[in-house]
Coordinates of C-alpha atoms in Angstrom, one line a residue:
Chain A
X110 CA -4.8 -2.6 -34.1
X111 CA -9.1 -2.5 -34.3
X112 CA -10.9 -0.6 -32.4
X113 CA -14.3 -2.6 -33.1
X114 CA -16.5 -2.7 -30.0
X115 CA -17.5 -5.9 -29.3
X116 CA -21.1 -6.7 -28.3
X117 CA -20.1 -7.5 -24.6
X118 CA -19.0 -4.1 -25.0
X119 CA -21.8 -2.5 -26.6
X120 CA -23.9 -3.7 -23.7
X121 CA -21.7 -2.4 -20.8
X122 CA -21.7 0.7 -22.6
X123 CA -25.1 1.4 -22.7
X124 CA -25.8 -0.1 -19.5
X125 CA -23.3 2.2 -17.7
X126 CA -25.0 5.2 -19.9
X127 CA -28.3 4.5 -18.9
X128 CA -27.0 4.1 -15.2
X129 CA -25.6 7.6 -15.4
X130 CA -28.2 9.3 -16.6
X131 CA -30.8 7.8 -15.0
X132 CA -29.4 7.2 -11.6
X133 CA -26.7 10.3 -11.2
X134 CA -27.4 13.0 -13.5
X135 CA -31.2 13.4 -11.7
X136 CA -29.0 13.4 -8.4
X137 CA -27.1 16.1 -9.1
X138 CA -30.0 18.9 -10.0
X139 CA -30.4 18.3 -5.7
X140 CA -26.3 18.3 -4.7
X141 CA -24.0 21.5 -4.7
X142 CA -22.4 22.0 -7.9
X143 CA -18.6 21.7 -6.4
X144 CA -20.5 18.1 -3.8
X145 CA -17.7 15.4 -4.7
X146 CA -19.6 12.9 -2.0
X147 CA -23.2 11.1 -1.6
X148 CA -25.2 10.3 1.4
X149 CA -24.1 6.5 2.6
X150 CA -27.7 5.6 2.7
X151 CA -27.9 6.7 -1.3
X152 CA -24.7 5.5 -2.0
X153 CA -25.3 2.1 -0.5
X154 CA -28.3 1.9 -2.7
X155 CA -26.9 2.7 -5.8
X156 CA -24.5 -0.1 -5.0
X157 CA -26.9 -2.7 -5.2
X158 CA -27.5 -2.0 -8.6
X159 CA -24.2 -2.0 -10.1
X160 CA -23.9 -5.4 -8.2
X161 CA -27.0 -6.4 -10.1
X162 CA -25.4 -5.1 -13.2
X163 CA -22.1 -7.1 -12.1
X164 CA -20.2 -3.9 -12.2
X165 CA -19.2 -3.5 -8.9
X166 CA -15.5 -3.6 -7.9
X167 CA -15.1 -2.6 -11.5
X168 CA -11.3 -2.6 -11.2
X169 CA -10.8 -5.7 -8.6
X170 CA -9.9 -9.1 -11.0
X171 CA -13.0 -11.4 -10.8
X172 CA -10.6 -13.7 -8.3
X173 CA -11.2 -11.6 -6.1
X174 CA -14.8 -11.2 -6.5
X175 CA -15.2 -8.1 -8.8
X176 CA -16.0 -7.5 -12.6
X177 CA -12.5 -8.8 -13.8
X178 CA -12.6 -6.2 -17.3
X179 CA -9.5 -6.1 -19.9
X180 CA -8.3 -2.6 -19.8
X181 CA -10.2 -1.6 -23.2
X182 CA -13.0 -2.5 -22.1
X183 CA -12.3 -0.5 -18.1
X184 CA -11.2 2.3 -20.4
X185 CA -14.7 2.1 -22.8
X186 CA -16.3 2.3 -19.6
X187 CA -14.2 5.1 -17.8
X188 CA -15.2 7.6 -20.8
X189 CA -19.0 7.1 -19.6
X190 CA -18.8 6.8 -15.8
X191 CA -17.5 10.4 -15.9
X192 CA -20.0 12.1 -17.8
X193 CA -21.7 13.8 -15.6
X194 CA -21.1 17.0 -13.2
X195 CA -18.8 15.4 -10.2
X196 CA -17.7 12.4 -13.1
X197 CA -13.7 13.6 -13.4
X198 CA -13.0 13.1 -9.4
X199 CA -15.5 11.1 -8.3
X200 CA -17.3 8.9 -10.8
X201 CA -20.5 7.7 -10.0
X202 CA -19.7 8.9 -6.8
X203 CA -18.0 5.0 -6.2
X204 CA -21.2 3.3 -6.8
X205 CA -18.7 1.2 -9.1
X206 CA -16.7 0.8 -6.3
X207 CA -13.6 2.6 -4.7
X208 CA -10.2 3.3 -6.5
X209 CA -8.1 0.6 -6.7
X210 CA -5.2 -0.2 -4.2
X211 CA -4.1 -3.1 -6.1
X212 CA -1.2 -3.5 -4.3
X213 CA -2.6 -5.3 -1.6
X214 CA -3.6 -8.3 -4.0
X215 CA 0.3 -9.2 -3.4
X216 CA 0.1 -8.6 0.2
X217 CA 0.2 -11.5 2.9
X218 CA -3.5 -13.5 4.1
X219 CA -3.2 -11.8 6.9
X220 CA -2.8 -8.0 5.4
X221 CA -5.6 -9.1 2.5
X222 CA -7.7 -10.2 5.7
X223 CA -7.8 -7.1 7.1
X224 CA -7.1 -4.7 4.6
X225 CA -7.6 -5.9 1.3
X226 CA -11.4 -7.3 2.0
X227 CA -13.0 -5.0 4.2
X228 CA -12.4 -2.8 1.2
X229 CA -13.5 -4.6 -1.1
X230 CA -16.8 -4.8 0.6
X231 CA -16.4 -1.4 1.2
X232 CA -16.1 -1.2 5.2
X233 CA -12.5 0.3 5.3
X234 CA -11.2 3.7 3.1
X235 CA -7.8 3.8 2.3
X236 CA -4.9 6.5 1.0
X237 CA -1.9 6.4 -1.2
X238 CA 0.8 8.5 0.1
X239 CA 3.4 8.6 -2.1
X240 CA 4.4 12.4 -2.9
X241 CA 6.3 14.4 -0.6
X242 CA 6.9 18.3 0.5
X243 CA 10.4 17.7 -1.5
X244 CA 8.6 16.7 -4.6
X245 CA 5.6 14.3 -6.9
X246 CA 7.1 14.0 -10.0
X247 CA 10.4 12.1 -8.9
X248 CA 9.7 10.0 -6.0
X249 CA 12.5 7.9 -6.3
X250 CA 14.7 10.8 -5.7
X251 CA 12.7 12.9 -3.6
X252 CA 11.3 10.8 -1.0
X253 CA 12.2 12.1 3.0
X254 CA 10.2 10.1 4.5
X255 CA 12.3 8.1 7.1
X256 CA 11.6 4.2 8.4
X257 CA 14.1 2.8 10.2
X258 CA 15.0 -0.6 12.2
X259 CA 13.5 -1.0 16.1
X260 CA 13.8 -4.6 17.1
X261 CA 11.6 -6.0 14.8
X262 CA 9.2 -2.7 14.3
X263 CA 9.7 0.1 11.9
X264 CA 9.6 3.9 13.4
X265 CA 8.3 6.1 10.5
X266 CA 9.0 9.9 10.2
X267 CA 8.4 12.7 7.9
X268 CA 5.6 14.2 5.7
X269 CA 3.3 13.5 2.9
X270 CA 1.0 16.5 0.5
X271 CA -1.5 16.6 -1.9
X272 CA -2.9 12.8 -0.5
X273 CA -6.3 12.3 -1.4
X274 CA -8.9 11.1 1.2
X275 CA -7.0 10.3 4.2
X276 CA -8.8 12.5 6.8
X277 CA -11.9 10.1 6.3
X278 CA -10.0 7.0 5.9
X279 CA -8.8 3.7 8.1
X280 CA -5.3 3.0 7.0
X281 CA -2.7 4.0 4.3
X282 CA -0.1 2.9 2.0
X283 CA 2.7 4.7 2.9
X284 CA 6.0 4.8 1.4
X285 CA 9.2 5.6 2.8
X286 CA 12.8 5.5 2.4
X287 CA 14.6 2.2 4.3
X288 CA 17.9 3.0 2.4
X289 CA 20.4 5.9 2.0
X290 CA 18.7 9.0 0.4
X291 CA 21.4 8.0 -2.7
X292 CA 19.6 4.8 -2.4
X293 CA 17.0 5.8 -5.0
X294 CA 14.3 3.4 -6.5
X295 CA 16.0 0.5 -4.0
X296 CA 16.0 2.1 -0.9
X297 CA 11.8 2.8 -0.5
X298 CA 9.8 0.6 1.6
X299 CA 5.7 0.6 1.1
X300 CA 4.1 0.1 4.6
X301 CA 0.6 0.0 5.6
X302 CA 0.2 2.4 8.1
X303 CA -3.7 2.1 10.1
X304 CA -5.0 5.7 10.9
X305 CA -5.5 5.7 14.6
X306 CA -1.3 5.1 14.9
X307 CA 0.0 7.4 17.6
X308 CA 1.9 10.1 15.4
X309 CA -0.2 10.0 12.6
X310 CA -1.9 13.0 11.7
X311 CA -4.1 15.2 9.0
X312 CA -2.5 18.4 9.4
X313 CA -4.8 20.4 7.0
X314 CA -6.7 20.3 4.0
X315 CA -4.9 21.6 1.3
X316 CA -7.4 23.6 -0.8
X317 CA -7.2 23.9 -4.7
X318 CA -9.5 24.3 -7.4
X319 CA -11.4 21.4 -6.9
X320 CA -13.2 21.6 -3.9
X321 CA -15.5 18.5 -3.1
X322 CA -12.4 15.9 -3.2
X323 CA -9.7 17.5 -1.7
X324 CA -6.1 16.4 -1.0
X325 CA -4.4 16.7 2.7
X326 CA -1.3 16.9 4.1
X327 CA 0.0 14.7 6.3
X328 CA 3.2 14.1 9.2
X329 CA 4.5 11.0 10.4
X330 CA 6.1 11.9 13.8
X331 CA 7.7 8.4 15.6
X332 CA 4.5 6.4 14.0
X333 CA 5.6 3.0 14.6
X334 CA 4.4 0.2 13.0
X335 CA 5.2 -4.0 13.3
X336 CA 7.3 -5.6 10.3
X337 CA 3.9 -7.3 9.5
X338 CA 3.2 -3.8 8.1
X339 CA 5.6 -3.9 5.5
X340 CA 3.8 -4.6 2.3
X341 CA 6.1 -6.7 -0.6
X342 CA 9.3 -6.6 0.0
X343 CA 11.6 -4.2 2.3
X344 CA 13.3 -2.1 -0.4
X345 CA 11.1 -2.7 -3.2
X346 CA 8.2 -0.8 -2.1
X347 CA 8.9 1.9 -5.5
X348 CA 8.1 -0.7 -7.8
X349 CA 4.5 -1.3 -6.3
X350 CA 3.6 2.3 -6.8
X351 CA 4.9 2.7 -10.2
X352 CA 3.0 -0.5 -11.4
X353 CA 0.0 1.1 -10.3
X354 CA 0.5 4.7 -11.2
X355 CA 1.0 3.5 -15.0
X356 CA -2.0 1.2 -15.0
X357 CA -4.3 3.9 -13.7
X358 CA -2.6 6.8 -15.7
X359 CA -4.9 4.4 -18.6
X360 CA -9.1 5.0 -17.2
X361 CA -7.5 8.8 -15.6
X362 CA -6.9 9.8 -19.1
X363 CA -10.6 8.0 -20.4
X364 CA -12.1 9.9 -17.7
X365 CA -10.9 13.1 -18.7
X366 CA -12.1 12.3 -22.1
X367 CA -15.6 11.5 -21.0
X368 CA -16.2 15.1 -19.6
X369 CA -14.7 16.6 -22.8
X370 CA -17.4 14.2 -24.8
X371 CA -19.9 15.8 -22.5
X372 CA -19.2 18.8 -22.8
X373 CA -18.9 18.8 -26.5
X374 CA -22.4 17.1 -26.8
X375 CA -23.6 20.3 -24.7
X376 CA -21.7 22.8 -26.9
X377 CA -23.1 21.2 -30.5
X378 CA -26.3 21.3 -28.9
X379 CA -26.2 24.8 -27.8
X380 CA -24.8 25.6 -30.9
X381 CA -27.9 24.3 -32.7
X382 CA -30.8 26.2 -31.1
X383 CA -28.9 29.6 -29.6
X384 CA -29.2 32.2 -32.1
X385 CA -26.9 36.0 -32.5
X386 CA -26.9 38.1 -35.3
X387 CA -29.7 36.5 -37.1
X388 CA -28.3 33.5 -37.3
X389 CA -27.5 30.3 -34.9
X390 CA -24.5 29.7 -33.4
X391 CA -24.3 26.8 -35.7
X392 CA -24.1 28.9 -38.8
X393 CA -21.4 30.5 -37.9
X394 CA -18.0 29.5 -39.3
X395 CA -15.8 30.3 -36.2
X396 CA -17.8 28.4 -34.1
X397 CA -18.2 25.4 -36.6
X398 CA -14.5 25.3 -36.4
X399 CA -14.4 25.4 -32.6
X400 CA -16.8 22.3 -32.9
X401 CA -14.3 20.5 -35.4
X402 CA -11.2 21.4 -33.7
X403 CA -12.7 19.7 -30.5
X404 CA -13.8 16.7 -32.3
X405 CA -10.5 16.2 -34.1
X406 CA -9.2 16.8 -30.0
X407 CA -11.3 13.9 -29.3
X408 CA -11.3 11.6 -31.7
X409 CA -7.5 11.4 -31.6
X410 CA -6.6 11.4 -27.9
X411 CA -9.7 8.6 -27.4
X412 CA -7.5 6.5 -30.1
X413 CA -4.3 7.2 -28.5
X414 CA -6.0 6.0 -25.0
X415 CA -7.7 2.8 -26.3
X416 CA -3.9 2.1 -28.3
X417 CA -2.8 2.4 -24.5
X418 CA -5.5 0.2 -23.1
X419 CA -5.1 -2.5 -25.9
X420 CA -1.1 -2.5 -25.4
X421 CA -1.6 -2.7 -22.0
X422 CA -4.1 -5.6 -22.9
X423 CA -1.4 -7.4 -24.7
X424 CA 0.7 -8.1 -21.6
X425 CA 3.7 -6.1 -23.9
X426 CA 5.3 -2.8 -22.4
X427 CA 3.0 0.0 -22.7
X428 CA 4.7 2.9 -20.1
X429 CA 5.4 4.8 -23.5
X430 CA 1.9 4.8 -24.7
X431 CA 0.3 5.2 -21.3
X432 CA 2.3 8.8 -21.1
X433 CA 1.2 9.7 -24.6
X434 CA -2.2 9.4 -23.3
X435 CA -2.0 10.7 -20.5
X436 CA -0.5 13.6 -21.9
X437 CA -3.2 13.7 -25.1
X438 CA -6.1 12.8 -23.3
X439 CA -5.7 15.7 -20.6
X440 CA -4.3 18.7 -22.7
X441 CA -7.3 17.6 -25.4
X442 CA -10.1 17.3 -22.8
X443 CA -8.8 20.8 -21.2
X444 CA -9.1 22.5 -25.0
X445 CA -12.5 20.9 -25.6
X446 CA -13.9 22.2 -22.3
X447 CA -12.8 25.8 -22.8
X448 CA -14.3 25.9 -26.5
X449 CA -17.3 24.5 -24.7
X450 CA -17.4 27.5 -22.7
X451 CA -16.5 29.8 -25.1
X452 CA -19.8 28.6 -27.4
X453 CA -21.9 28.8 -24.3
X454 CA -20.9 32.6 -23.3
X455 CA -21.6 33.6 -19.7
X456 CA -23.7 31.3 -19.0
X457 CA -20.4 28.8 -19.5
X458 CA -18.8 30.2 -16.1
X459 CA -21.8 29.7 -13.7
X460 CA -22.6 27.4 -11.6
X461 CA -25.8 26.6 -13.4
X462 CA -23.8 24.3 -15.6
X463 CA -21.1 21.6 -15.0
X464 CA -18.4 23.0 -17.7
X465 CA -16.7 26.0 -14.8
X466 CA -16.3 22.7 -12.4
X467 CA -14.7 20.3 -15.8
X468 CA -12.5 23.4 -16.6
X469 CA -10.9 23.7 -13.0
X470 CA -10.7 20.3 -12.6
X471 CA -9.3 19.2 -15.5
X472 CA -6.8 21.7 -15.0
X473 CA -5.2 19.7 -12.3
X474 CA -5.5 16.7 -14.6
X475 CA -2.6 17.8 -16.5
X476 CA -0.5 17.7 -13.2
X477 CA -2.1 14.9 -11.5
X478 CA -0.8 11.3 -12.2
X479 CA 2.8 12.7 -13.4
X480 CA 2.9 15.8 -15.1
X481 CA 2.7 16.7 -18.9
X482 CA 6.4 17.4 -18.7
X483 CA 7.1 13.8 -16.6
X484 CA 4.8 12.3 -19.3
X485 CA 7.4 13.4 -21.9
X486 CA 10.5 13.0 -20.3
X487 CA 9.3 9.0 -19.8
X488 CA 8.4 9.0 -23.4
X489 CA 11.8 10.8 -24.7
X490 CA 13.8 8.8 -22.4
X491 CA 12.0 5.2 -23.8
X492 CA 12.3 6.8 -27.6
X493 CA 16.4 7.9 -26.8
X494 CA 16.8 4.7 -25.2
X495 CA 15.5 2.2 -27.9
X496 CA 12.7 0.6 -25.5
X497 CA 9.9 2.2 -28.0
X498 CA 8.9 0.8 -31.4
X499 CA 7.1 3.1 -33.8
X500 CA 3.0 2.4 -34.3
X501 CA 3.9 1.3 -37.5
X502 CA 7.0 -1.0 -36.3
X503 CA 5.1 -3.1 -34.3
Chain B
X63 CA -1.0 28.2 10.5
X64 CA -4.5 27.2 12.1
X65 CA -6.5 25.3 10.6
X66 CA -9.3 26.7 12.5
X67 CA -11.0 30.1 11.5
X68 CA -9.9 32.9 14.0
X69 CA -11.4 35.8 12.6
X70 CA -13.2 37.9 15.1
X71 CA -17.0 37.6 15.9
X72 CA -19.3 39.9 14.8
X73 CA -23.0 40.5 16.3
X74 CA -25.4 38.9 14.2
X75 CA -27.9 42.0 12.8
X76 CA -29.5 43.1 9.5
X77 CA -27.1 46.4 10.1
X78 CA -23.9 43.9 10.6
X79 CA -24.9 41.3 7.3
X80 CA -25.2 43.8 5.0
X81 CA -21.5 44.5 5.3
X82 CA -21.3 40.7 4.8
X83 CA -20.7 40.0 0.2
X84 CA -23.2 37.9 -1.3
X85 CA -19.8 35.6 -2.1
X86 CA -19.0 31.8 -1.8
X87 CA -17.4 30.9 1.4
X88 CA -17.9 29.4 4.9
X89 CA -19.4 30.6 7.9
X90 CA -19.9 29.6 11.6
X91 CA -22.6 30.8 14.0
X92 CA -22.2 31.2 17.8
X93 CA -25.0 32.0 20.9
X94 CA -23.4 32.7 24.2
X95 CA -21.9 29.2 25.0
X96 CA -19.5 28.7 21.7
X97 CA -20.0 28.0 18.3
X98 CA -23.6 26.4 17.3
X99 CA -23.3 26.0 13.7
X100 CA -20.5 25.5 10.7
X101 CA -22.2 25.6 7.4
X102 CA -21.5 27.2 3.5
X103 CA -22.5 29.6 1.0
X104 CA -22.4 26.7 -2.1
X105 CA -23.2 26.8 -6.1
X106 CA -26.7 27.1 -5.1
X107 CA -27.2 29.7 -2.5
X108 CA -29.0 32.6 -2.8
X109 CA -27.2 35.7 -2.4
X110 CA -24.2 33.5 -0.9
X111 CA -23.0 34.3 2.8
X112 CA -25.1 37.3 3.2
X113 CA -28.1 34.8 1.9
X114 CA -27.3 31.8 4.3
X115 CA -26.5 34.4 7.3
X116 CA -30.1 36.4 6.8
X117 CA -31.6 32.7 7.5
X118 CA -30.2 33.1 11.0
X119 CA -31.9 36.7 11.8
X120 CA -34.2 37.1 14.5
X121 CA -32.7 34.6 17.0
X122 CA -31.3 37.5 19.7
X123 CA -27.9 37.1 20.9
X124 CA -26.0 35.1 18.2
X125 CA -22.4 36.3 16.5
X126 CA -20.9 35.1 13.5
X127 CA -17.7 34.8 11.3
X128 CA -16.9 33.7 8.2
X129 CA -14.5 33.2 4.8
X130 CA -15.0 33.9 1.6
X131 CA -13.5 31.0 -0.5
X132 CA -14.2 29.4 -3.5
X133 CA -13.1 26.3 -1.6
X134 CA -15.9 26.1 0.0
X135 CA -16.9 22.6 0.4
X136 CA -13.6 21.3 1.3
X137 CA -13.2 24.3 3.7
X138 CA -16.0 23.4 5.7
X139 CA -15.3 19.8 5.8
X140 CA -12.0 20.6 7.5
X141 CA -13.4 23.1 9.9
X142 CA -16.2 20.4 10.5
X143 CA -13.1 18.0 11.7
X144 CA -10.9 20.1 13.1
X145 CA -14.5 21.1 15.5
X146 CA -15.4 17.7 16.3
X147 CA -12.0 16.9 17.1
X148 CA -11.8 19.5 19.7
X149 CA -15.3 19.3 21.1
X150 CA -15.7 15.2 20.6
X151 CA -18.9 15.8 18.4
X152 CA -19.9 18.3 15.8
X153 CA -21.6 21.6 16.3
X154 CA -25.4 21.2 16.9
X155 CA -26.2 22.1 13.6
X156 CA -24.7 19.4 12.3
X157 CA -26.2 16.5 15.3
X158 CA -28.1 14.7 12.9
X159 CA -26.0 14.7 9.8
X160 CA -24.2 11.6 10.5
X161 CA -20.5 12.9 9.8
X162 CA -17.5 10.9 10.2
X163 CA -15.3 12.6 12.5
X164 CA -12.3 12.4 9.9
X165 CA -8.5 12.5 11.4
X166 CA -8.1 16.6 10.8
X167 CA -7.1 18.0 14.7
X168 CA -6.4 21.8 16.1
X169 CA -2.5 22.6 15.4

């Protein structure tokens, strides 16, 4: 293992650097502090440049017209697209393109027709519903959601929480069970659902401590959909959201780790000019220790990230390492954030400065995605199991 | 629960907005025909609901509500919805704004 970035790298880096700072952070001074969301006519035209920079769609493979990274490289870049105020939820507010629904690469012509493209050239919005009133962090298990046999349509009911963006968006992936509820993984079905179904609805928002990307709630009451709607396979529908929550547990963890850089680059700054009892911050020994501690924090969970990344890379398993950094990367990012705010005093709560937002937000971070606790249960099970080799067993 | 705000109206006067805290939150303004604005006290308003409410003053007949929430954003984008739903556009304040109607209804 090398962590050596290349000179392709290098570039990317510092063009998505220069990008932020010069085409978000000057943004922001004008936005509310908590603003998750830019104007379309803004957004659209900081989308022309990261098409110029060859960046947009930064997640779609180049086959299907977008930038086509290896994961260490998405990952490199993850840790600067969030450096900025709104960069944990909603980096560069998309101008890199929207999340990824890779699912629908393995969907039919006719589903990539009309959903797959018009997202891609960003004319459709879609959700992920996956997590349930019953419970997130076991799906398999917990998933109520009913679709069951009519002719040849499906008739979907039950409920969906904490779903990101799906009072603003066209269509969904929606999972539900097609088996017994003892069916488990087997028995869930993914279907895409389009938002103007009769029985679909936003009930409410559901508020929480972030405020400008919000998740909703939503219920499922006799939606029916055609089998055409069913996206894979009937009964494999678990395995297309697992693939995809493990892949994207890898850039959630960089992005949490490219606020923390931020906002340790703020605190050693602050550090070095702020002065109390005579002295700077900086001469201080409890805070020079804060400032170590949070560079050992970062240091360690970015290398435990890019391990993920690379593995991932490598086409070998890589669920274990993807849940160490998940794990790492959040608690680490959450600790380096407080300190930050602890150097900085008072003026680390207000609104005047992005760390109060990072310190909520991040906060959810360590529930988001599969909990710290899920994260370790997946590793202990992999490590009890024998499906883990050691770093230095490899 | 509603997902509209149902607290009572109160007569919009200097007397009446000095009850009102200088907090985060949202707000909506109604004349004699309904409500005619949905807004919010964000990160950068001045004295926060009491601030954005003062801006209001001197237009006779008007009432108002509002929340206190450190939601606020996402607060205000559901009452936005849930407004336009019901009334097929969004409150005149919001004419020009160019806002996507979102899926969010009235229970």
């Amino acid at each position: 293992m090398g962590f050596a970035v290349t000179d392709v790298q290098r570039d990317l880096i510092d063009n998505v650097r220069r990008f932020v700072r010069t085409e978000i952070v000057p943004l922001e001074f004008e936005l509310d502090p908590d603003e998750g969301e830019l104007s379309p006519d803004v957004l659209a035209g900081l989308v022309v440049k990261t098409k110029q920079m060859g960046l947009y769609n930064i997640d779609v493979p180049e086959e299907f017209g977008g930038a086509g990274l290896d994961i260490v490289t998405r990952t490199l870049l993850a840790m600067e697209m969030s450096q900025h105020r709104a960069g944990l939820y909603a980096p560069c507010y998309a101008a890199f393109g929207q999340p990824d629904m890779g699912q629908l690469y393995d969907g039919t012509e006719e589903q990539k027709e009309r959903y797959l493209y018009p997202v891609l050239r960003g004319e459709k919005k879609s959700f992920f519903a996956l997590t349930e009133p019953s419970g997130g962090s076991d799906p398999a298990r917990s998933i109520q959601t009913r679709a069951k046999r009519d002719g040849s349509d499906w008739i979907i009911n039950g409920s969906k929480t904490f779903i990101s963006g799906a009072d603003t968006a066209d269509f969904g992936l929606v999972f539900a069970r097609t088996g017994d509820q003892g069916s488990g993984r087997d028995g869930i079905t993914c279907f895409i659902v389009d938002a103007d179904t009769p029985g679909f609805s936003v009930r409410r928002v559901i508020h929480t401590l972030r405020s400008g990307h919000y998740p909703t709630e939503l219920s499922f009451d006799d939606v029916r959909v055609p089998a055409s709607a069913v996206l894979g396979e009937v009964g494999q529908g678990f395995s297309l959201a697992t693939e995809r929550l493990t892949k994207n547990r890898i850039p959630y963890a960089a992005g949490c780790l490219g606020v923390a850089m931020m906002a340790h680059r703020m605190a050693v700054e602050y550090a070095g000019t702020r002065s109390v009892f005579g002295a700077k911050l900086a001469d201080h020994e409890g805070i020079q220790w804060m400032l170590v501690d949070s560079e050992i924090d970062l240091r360690s969970a970015a290398l435990i990230t890019l391990d993920a990344a690379e593995r991932a890379d490598s086409g070998k398993p890589f669920r274990t390492e993807v849940a160490m950094a998940k794990i790492v990367a959040t608690e680490a990012a959450g600790r380096v954030v407080d300190r930050a705010i602890q150097i900085h005093g008072g003026y680390g709560v207000t609104k005047d400065l992005p760390l109060e937002r990072w310190y909520r937000e991040l906060r959810i971070r360590r529930i988001g995605e599969g909990s710290t606790e899920t994260q370790k249960m997946i590793i202990s099970r992999d490590m009890l199991r024998g499906r883990y080799t050691g770093l230095l067993d490899r | 629960m509603s997902v509209s705000m149902t607290k009572p109206w109160t007569p919009l006067t200097e007397e009446s907005l000095g009850q009102v805290p200088g907090a985060l939150g949202v707000f909506e303004v109604a004349d004699e025909g309904g409500t005619i604005a949905i807004d919010y006290a964000g990160g950068h308003s001045p004295f926060g609901l009491r601030g954005r409410l003062q801006e209001w003053l001197g237009q006779p007949g008007l009432r108002f509500r509002y929340e206190r929430t450190n939601a606020y954003l996402s607060r205000y984008r559901e009452l936005v919805q849930v407004f336009a739903n019901e009334h097929g556009a969004p409150p005149r304040n919001l004419a020009d704004a160019g806002h996507r109607l979102g899926h969010i209804r009235p229970n």
